[in-house]
Short mmCIF file of C-alpha atoms in Angstrom, two decimals:
data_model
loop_
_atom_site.label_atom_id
_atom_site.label_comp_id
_atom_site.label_asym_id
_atom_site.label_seq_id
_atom_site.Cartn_x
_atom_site.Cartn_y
_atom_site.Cartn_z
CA UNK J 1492 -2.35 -64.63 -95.71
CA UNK J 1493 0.38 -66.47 -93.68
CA UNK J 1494 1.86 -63.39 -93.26
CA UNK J 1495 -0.90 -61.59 -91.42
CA UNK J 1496 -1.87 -64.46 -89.50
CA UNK J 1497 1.72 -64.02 -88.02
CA UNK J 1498 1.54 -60.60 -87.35
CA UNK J 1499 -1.87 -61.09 -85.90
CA UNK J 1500 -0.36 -63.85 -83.82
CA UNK J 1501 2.86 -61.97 -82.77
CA UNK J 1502 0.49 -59.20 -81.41
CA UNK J 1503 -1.41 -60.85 -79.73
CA UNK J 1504 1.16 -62.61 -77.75
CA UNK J 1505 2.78 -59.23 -77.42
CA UNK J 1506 -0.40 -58.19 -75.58
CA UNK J 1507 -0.74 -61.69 -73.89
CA UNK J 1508 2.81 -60.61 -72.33
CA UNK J 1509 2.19 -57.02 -71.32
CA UNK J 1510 -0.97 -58.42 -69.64
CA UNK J 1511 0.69 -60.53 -67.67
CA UNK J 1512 3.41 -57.99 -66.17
CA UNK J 1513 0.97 -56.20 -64.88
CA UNK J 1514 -0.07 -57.05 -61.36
CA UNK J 1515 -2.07 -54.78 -58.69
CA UNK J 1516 0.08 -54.40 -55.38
CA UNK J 1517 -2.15 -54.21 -52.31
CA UNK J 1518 -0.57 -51.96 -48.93
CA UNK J 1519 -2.12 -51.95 -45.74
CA UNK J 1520 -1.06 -49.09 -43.20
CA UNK J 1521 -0.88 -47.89 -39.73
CA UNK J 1522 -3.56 -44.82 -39.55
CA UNK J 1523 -2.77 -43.46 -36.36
CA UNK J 1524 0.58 -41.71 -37.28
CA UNK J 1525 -0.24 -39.78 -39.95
CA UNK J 1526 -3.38 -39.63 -42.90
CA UNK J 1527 -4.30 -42.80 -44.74
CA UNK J 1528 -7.11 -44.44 -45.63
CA UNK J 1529 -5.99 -47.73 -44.65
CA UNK J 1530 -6.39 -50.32 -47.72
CA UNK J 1531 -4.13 -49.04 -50.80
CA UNK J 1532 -4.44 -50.53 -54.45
CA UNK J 1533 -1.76 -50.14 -57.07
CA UNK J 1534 -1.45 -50.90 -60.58
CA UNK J 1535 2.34 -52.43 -60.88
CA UNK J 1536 4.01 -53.01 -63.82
CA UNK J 1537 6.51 -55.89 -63.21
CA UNK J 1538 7.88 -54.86 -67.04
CA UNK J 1539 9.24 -51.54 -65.86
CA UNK J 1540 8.79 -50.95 -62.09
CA UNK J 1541 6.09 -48.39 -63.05
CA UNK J 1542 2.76 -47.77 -61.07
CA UNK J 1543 -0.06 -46.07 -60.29
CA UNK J 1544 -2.72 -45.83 -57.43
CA UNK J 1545 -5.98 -47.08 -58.35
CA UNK J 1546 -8.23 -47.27 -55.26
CA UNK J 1547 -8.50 -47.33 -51.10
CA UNK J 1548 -10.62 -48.07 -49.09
CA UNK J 1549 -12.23 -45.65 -46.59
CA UNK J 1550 -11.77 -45.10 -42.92
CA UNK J 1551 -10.18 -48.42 -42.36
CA UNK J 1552 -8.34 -48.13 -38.70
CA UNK J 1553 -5.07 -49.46 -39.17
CA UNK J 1554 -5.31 -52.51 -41.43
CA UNK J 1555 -1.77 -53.27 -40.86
CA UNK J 1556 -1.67 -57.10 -42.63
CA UNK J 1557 -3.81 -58.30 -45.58
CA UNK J 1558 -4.62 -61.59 -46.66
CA UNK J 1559 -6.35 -62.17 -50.09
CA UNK J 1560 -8.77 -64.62 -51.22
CA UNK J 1561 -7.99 -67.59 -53.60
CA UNK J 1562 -10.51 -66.59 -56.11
CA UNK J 1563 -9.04 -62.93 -55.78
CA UNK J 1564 -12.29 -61.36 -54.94
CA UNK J 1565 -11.88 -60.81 -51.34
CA UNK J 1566 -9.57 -59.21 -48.35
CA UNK J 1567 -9.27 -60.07 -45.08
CA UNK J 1568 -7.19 -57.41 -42.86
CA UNK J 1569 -6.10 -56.94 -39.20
CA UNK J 1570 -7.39 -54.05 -37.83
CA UNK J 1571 -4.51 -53.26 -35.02
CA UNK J 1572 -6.05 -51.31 -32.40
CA UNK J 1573 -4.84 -52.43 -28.53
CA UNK J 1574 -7.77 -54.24 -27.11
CA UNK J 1575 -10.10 -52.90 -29.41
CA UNK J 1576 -8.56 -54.74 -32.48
CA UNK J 1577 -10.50 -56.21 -35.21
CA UNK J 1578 -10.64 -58.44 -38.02
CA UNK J 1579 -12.40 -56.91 -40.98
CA UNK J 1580 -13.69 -58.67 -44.78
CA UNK J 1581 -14.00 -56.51 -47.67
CA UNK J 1582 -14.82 -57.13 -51.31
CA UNK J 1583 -12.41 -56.48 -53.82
CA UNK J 1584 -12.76 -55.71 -57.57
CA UNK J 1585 -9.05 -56.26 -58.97
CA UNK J 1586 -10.11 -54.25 -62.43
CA UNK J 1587 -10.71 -51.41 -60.93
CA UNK J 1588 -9.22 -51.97 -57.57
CA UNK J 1589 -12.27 -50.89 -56.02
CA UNK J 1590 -12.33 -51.92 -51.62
CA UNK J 1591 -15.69 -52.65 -50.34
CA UNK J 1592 -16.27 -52.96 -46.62
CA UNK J 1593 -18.47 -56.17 -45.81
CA UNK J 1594 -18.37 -56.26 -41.99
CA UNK J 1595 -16.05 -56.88 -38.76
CA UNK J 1596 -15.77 -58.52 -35.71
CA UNK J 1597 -13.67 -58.43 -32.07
CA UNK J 1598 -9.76 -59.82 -32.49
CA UNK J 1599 -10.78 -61.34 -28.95
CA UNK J 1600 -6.94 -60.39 -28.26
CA UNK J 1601 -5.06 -57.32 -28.38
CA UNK J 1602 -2.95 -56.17 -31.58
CA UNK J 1603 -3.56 -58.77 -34.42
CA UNK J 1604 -0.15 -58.62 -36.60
CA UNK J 1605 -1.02 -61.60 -39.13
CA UNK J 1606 -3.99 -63.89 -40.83
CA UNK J 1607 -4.64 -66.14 -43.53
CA UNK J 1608 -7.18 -67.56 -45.22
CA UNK J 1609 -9.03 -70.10 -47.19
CA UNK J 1610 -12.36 -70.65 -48.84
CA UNK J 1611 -13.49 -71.99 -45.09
CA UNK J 1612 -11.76 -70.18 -42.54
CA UNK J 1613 -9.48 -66.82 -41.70
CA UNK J 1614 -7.01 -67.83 -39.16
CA UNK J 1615 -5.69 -64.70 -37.34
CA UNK J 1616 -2.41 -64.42 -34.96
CA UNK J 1617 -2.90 -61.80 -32.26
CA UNK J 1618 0.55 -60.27 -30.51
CA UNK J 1619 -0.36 -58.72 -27.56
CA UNK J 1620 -3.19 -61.52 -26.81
CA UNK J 1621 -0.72 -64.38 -27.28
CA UNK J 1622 -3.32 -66.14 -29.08
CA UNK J 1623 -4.57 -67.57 -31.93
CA UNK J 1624 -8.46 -67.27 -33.24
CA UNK J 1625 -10.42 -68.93 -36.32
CA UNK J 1626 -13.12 -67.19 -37.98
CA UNK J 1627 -15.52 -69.13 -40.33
CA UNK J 1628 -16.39 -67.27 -43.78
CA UNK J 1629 -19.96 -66.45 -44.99
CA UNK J 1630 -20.99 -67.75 -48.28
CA UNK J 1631 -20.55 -63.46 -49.51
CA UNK J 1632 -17.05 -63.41 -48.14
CA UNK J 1633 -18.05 -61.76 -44.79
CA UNK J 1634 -16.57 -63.39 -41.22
CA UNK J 1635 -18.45 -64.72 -38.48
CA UNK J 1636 -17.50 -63.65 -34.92
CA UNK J 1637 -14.45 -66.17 -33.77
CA UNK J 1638 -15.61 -69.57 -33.66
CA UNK J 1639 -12.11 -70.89 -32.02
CA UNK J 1640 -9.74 -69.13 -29.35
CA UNK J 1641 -6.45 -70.52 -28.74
CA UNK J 1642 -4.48 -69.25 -26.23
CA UNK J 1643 -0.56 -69.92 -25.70
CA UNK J 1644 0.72 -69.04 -21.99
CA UNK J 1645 4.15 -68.76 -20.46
CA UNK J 1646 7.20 -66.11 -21.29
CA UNK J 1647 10.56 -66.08 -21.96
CA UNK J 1648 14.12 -64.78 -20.79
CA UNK J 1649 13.33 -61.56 -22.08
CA UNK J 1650 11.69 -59.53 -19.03
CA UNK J 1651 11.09 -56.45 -21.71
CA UNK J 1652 9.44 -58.66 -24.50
CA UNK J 1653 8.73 -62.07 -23.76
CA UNK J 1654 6.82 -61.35 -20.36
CA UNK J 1655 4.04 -63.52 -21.99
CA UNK J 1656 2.72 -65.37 -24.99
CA UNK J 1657 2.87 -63.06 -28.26
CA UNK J 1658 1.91 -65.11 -31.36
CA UNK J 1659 3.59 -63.25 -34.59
CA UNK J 1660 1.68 -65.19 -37.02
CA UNK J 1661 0.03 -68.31 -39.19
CA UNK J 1662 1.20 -69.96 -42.02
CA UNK J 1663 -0.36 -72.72 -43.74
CA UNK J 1664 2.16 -75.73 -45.12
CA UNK J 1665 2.04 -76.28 -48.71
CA UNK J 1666 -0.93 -79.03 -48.34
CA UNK J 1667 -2.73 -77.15 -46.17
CA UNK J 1668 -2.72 -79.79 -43.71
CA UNK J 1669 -1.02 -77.77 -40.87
CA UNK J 1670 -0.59 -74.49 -39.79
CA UNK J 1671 2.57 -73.48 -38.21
CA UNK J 1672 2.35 -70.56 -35.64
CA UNK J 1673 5.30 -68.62 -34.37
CA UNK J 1674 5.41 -67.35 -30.46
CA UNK J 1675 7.97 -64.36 -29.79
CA UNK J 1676 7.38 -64.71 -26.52
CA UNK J 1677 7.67 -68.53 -26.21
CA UNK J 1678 10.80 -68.76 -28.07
CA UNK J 1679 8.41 -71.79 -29.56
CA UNK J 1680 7.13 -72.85 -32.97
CA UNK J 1681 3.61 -74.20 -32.70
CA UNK J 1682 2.31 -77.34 -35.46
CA UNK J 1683 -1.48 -77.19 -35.41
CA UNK J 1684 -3.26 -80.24 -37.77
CA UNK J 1685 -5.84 -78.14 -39.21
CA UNK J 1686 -9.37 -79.28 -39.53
CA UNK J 1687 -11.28 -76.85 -42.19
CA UNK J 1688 -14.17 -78.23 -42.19
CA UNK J 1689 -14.80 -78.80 -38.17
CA UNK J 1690 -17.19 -76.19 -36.54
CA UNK J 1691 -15.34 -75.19 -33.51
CA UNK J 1692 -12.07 -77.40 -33.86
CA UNK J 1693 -10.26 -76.15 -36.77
CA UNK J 1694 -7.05 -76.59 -35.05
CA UNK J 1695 -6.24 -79.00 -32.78
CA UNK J 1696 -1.89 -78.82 -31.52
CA UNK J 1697 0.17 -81.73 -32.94
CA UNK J 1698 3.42 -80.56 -31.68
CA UNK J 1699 6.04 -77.46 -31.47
CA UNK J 1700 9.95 -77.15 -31.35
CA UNK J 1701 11.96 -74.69 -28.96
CA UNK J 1702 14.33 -72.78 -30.32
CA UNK J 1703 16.90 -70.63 -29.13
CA UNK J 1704 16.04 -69.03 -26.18
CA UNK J 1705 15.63 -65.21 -25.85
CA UNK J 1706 15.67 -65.11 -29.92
CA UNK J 1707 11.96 -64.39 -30.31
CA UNK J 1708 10.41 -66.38 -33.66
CA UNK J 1709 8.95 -63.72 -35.43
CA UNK J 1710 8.26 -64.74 -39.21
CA UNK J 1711 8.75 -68.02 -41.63
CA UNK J 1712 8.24 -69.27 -44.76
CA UNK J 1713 8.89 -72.30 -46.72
CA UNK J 1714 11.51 -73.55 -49.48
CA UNK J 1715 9.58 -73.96 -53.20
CA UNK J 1716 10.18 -77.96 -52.40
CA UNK J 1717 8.45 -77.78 -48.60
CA UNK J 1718 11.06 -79.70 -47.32
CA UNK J 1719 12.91 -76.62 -45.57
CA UNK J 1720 11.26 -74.00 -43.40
CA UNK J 1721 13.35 -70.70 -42.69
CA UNK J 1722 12.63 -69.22 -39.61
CA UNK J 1723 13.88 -65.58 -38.52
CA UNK J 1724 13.80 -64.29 -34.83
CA UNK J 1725 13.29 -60.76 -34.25
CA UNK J 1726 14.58 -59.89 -31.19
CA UNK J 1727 18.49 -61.45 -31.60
CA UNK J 1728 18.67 -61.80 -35.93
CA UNK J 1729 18.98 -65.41 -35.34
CA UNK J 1730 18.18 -67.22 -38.85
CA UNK J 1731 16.90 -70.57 -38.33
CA UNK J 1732 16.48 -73.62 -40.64
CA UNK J 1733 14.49 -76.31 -39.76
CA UNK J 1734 13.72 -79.48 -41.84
CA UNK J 1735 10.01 -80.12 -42.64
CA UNK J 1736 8.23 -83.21 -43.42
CA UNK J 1737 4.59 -83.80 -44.65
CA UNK J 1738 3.46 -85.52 -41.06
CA UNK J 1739 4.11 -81.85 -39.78
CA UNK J 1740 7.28 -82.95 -38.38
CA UNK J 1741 9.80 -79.71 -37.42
CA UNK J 1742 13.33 -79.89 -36.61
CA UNK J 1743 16.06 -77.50 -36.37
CA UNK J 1744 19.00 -78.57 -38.81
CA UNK J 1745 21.04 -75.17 -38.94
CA UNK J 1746 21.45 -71.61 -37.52
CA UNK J 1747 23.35 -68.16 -38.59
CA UNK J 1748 22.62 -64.80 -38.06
CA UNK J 1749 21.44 -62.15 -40.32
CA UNK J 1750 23.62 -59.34 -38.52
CA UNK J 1751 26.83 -58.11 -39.81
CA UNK J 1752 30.27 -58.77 -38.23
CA UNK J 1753 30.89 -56.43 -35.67
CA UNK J 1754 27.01 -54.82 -36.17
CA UNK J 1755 26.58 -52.95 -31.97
CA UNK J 1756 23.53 -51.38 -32.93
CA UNK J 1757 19.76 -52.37 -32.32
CA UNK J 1758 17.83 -55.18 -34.02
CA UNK J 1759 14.26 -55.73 -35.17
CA UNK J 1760 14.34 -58.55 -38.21
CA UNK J 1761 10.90 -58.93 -39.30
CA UNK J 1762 10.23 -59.87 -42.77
CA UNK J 1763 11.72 -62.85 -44.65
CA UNK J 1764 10.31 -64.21 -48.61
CA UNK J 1765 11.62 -66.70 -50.73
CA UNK J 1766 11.55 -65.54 -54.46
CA UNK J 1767 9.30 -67.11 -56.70
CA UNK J 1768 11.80 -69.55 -58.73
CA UNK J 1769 13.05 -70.78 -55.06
CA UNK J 1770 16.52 -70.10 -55.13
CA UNK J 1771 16.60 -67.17 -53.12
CA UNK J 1772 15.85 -65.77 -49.07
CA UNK J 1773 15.26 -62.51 -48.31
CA UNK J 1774 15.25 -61.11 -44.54
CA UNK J 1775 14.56 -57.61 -43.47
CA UNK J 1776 15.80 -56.02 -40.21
CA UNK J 1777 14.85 -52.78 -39.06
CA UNK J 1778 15.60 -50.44 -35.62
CA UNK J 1779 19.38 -49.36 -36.48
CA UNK J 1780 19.99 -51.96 -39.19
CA UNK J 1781 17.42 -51.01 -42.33
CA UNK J 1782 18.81 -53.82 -44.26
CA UNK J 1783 17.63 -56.80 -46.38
CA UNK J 1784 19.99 -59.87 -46.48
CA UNK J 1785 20.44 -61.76 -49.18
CA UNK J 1786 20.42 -65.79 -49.31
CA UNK J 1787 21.52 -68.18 -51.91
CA UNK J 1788 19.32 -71.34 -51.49
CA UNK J 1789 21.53 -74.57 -51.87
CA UNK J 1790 20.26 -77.28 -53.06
CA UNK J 1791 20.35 -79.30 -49.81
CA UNK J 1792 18.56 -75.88 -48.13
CA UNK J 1793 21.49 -74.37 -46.90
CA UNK J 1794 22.03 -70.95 -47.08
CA UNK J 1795 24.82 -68.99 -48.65
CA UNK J 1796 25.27 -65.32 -48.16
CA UNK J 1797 24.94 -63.03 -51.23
CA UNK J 1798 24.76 -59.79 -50.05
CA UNK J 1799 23.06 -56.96 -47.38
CA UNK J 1800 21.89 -53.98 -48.94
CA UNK J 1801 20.20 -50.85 -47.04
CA UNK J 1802 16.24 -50.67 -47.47
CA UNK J 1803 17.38 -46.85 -48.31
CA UNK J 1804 14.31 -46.18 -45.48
CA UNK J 1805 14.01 -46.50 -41.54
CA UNK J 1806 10.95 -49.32 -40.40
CA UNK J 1807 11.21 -51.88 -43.45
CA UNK J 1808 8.91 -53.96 -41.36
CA UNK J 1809 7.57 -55.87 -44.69
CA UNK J 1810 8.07 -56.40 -48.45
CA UNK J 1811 7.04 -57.99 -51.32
CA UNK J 1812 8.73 -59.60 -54.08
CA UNK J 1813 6.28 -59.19 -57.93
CA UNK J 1814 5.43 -62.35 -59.45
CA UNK J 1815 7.56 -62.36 -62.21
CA UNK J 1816 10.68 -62.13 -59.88
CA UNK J 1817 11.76 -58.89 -61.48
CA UNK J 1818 11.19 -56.54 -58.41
CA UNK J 1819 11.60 -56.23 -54.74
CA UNK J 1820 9.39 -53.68 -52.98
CA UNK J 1821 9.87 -52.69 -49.47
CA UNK J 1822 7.62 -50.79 -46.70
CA UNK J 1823 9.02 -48.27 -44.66
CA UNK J 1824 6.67 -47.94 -41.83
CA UNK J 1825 8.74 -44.35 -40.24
CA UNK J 1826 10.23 -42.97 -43.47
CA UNK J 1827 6.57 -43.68 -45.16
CA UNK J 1828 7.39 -44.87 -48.35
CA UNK J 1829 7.78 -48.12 -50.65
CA UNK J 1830 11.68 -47.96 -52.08
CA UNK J 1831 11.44 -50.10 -55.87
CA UNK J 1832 14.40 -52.13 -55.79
CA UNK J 1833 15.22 -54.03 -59.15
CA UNK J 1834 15.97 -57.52 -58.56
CA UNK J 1835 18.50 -59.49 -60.71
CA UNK J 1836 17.11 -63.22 -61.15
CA UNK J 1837 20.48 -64.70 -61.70
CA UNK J 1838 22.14 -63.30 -58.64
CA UNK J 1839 19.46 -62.15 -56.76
CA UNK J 1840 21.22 -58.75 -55.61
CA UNK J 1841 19.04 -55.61 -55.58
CA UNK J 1842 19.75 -52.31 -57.36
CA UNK J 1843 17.69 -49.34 -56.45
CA UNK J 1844 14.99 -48.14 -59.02
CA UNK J 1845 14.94 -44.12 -57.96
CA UNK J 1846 11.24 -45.24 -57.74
CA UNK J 1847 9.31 -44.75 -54.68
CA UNK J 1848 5.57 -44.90 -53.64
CA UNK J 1849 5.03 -42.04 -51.15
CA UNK J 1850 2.11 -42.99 -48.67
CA UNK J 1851 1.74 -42.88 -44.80
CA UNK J 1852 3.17 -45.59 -42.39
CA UNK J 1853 2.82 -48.99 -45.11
CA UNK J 1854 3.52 -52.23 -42.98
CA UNK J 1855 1.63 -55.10 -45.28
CA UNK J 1856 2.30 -55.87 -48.93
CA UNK J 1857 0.32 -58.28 -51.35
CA UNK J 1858 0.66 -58.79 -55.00
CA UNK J 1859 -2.30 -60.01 -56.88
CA UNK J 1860 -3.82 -60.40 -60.42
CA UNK J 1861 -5.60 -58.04 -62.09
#
């Protein structure tokens, strides 16, 4: 009897396991370079790098960036359209990976590149409008039409690209008490004390920090422990580090660059990730570079370069590492495909797969459960 309890027992944790390598990897896309339907749903399996599409949605205009619900059961995407841009909510059904269009509403600035969300608000960073909005949520998941409009003014050294504000995006801090905002064309980092619950006040500035100038902020993120923030700049590869504090205090401890020695040609970094144990960076660079670089997170959050390995595509302008750490997936908005890259968790170098998902133009990746 012992016996077959055991076996029982050994497969159901054998299924337990399976079950929880399998994730569903959500793409948005540009749509006006070539034929997509905008919204993309995968099955991934984490276990062997496998997948298969489940679902789109349907005549989405370019959804380039996705931001999923906590309870999983909605999406909130940028719809990037010059000055008629939108924000749009959908429903999502992660079984079947089934995208339902609730409803949209006006950007109220050109070109939104970035948005997150939480069960109040979706907060939405628009680059060619240089400003931040707030949208409340309805109690089905739908959006209300902007209930807060914050715009940043000035420019930068840059006559070509910093000729005004250009906000590159929002990122909550781990307690949700802030949310840090990026300005390419500011060459500024923006601390906003966020307010969920206020009607027309969700954020209200505490603060920002220069840095260096003509570099252009683009992305961040945060070390596992919140005490570090890693900031990459797109238009010079400058890779900042900047101590963080729970007040929402910023301050610029360290700076390298993510281009090689001797590297003439042109620059674009966008993308940068920790992995999910914390101990390593990623940063992606596009234009003539195509690479991702490698970091080694100390334990004082200083960075030691592992390695830079080609993206194998041209336009890796995001990716996305799986939950279980196992694999590194990266968007190729020109070449239009997703290159699998296996990741080793002890090192954290990347091997390529052979595996790639073919589909037009991707530019925003999301794992979620299934």
């Amino acid at each position: 009897m012992k016996k077959i309890y055991l076996v029982l027992f050994s497969a159901l944790s054998l299924t337990t396991v399976k079950a929880q390598n399998k994730f569903n990897l959500l793409v948005g896309t540009y749509t006006n370079t070539c034929q997509s339907n905008g919204i993309y749903v995968y099955e991934f399996d984490a276990s062997t790098g496998n997948f298969k599409e489940k679902n789109s949605s349907e005549n989405v205009i370019s959804p380039s960036y996705l931001s999923v619900s906590a309870d999983n059961k909605f999406i909130y995407a940028v719809n990037e359209n010059g000055n008629q841009s939108a924000v749009s909510a959908f429903g999502y059904d992660s079984a079947s990976g089934k995208v339902k269009f609730l409803n949209s509403n006006a950007s109220l600035g050109a070109d939104p590149c970035h948005l997150i969300n939480d069960d109040k608000n979706v907060i939405v960073a628009n680059y060619s409008g240089g400003n931040i909005v707030v949208f409340k949520k309805n109690a089905d998941g739908s959006i209300t039409e902007v209930q807060q409009l914050i715009q940043h003014e000035g420019k930068g050294p840059n006559a070509a690209r910093q000729e005004k504000a250009h906000v590159h995006m929002v990122m909550f801090s781990p307690d949700k008490k802030f949310v840090l905002s990026n300005d390419l064309g500011l060459d500024k980092v923006f601390i906003y004390k966020y307010n969920p619950t206020s009607k027309n006040e969700m954020l209200t500035l505490k603060g920002s920090v220069d840095v260096k100038p003509g570099s252009g902020p683009r992305h961040l993120t945060f070390s596992k422990d919140g005490k570090f923030v890693y900031l990459v700049q797109e238009l010079d590869g400058t890779l900042t580090t900047l101590s963080y504090d729970k007040t929402g205090n910023l301050k610029v401890v360290a700076e390298t660059s993510i281009l090689p020695k001797g590297f003439t040609g042109g620059t674009g970094a966008a993308a940068i990730k920790t992995s999910p144990d914390g101990n390593f960076l990623y940063v992606s660079d596009r234009v003539d570079a195509n690479s991702i670089s490698v970091y080694k997170i100390q334990k004082d959050g200083a960075l030691e370069l592992v390695e830079q390995q080609s993206t194998l595509g041209k336009g890796p302008r995001d990716f996305a590492i799986d939950p279980t750490g196992n694999y590194l997936l990266v968007g190729h908005q020109y070449t239009n495909d997703i290159v699998i890259f296996k990741r080793d968790i002890k090192t954290g170098k990347l091997s390529d797969t052979g595996k790639r998902i073919e589909l037009c133009s991707p530019v925003g990746l999301v794992f979620t459960k299934i």
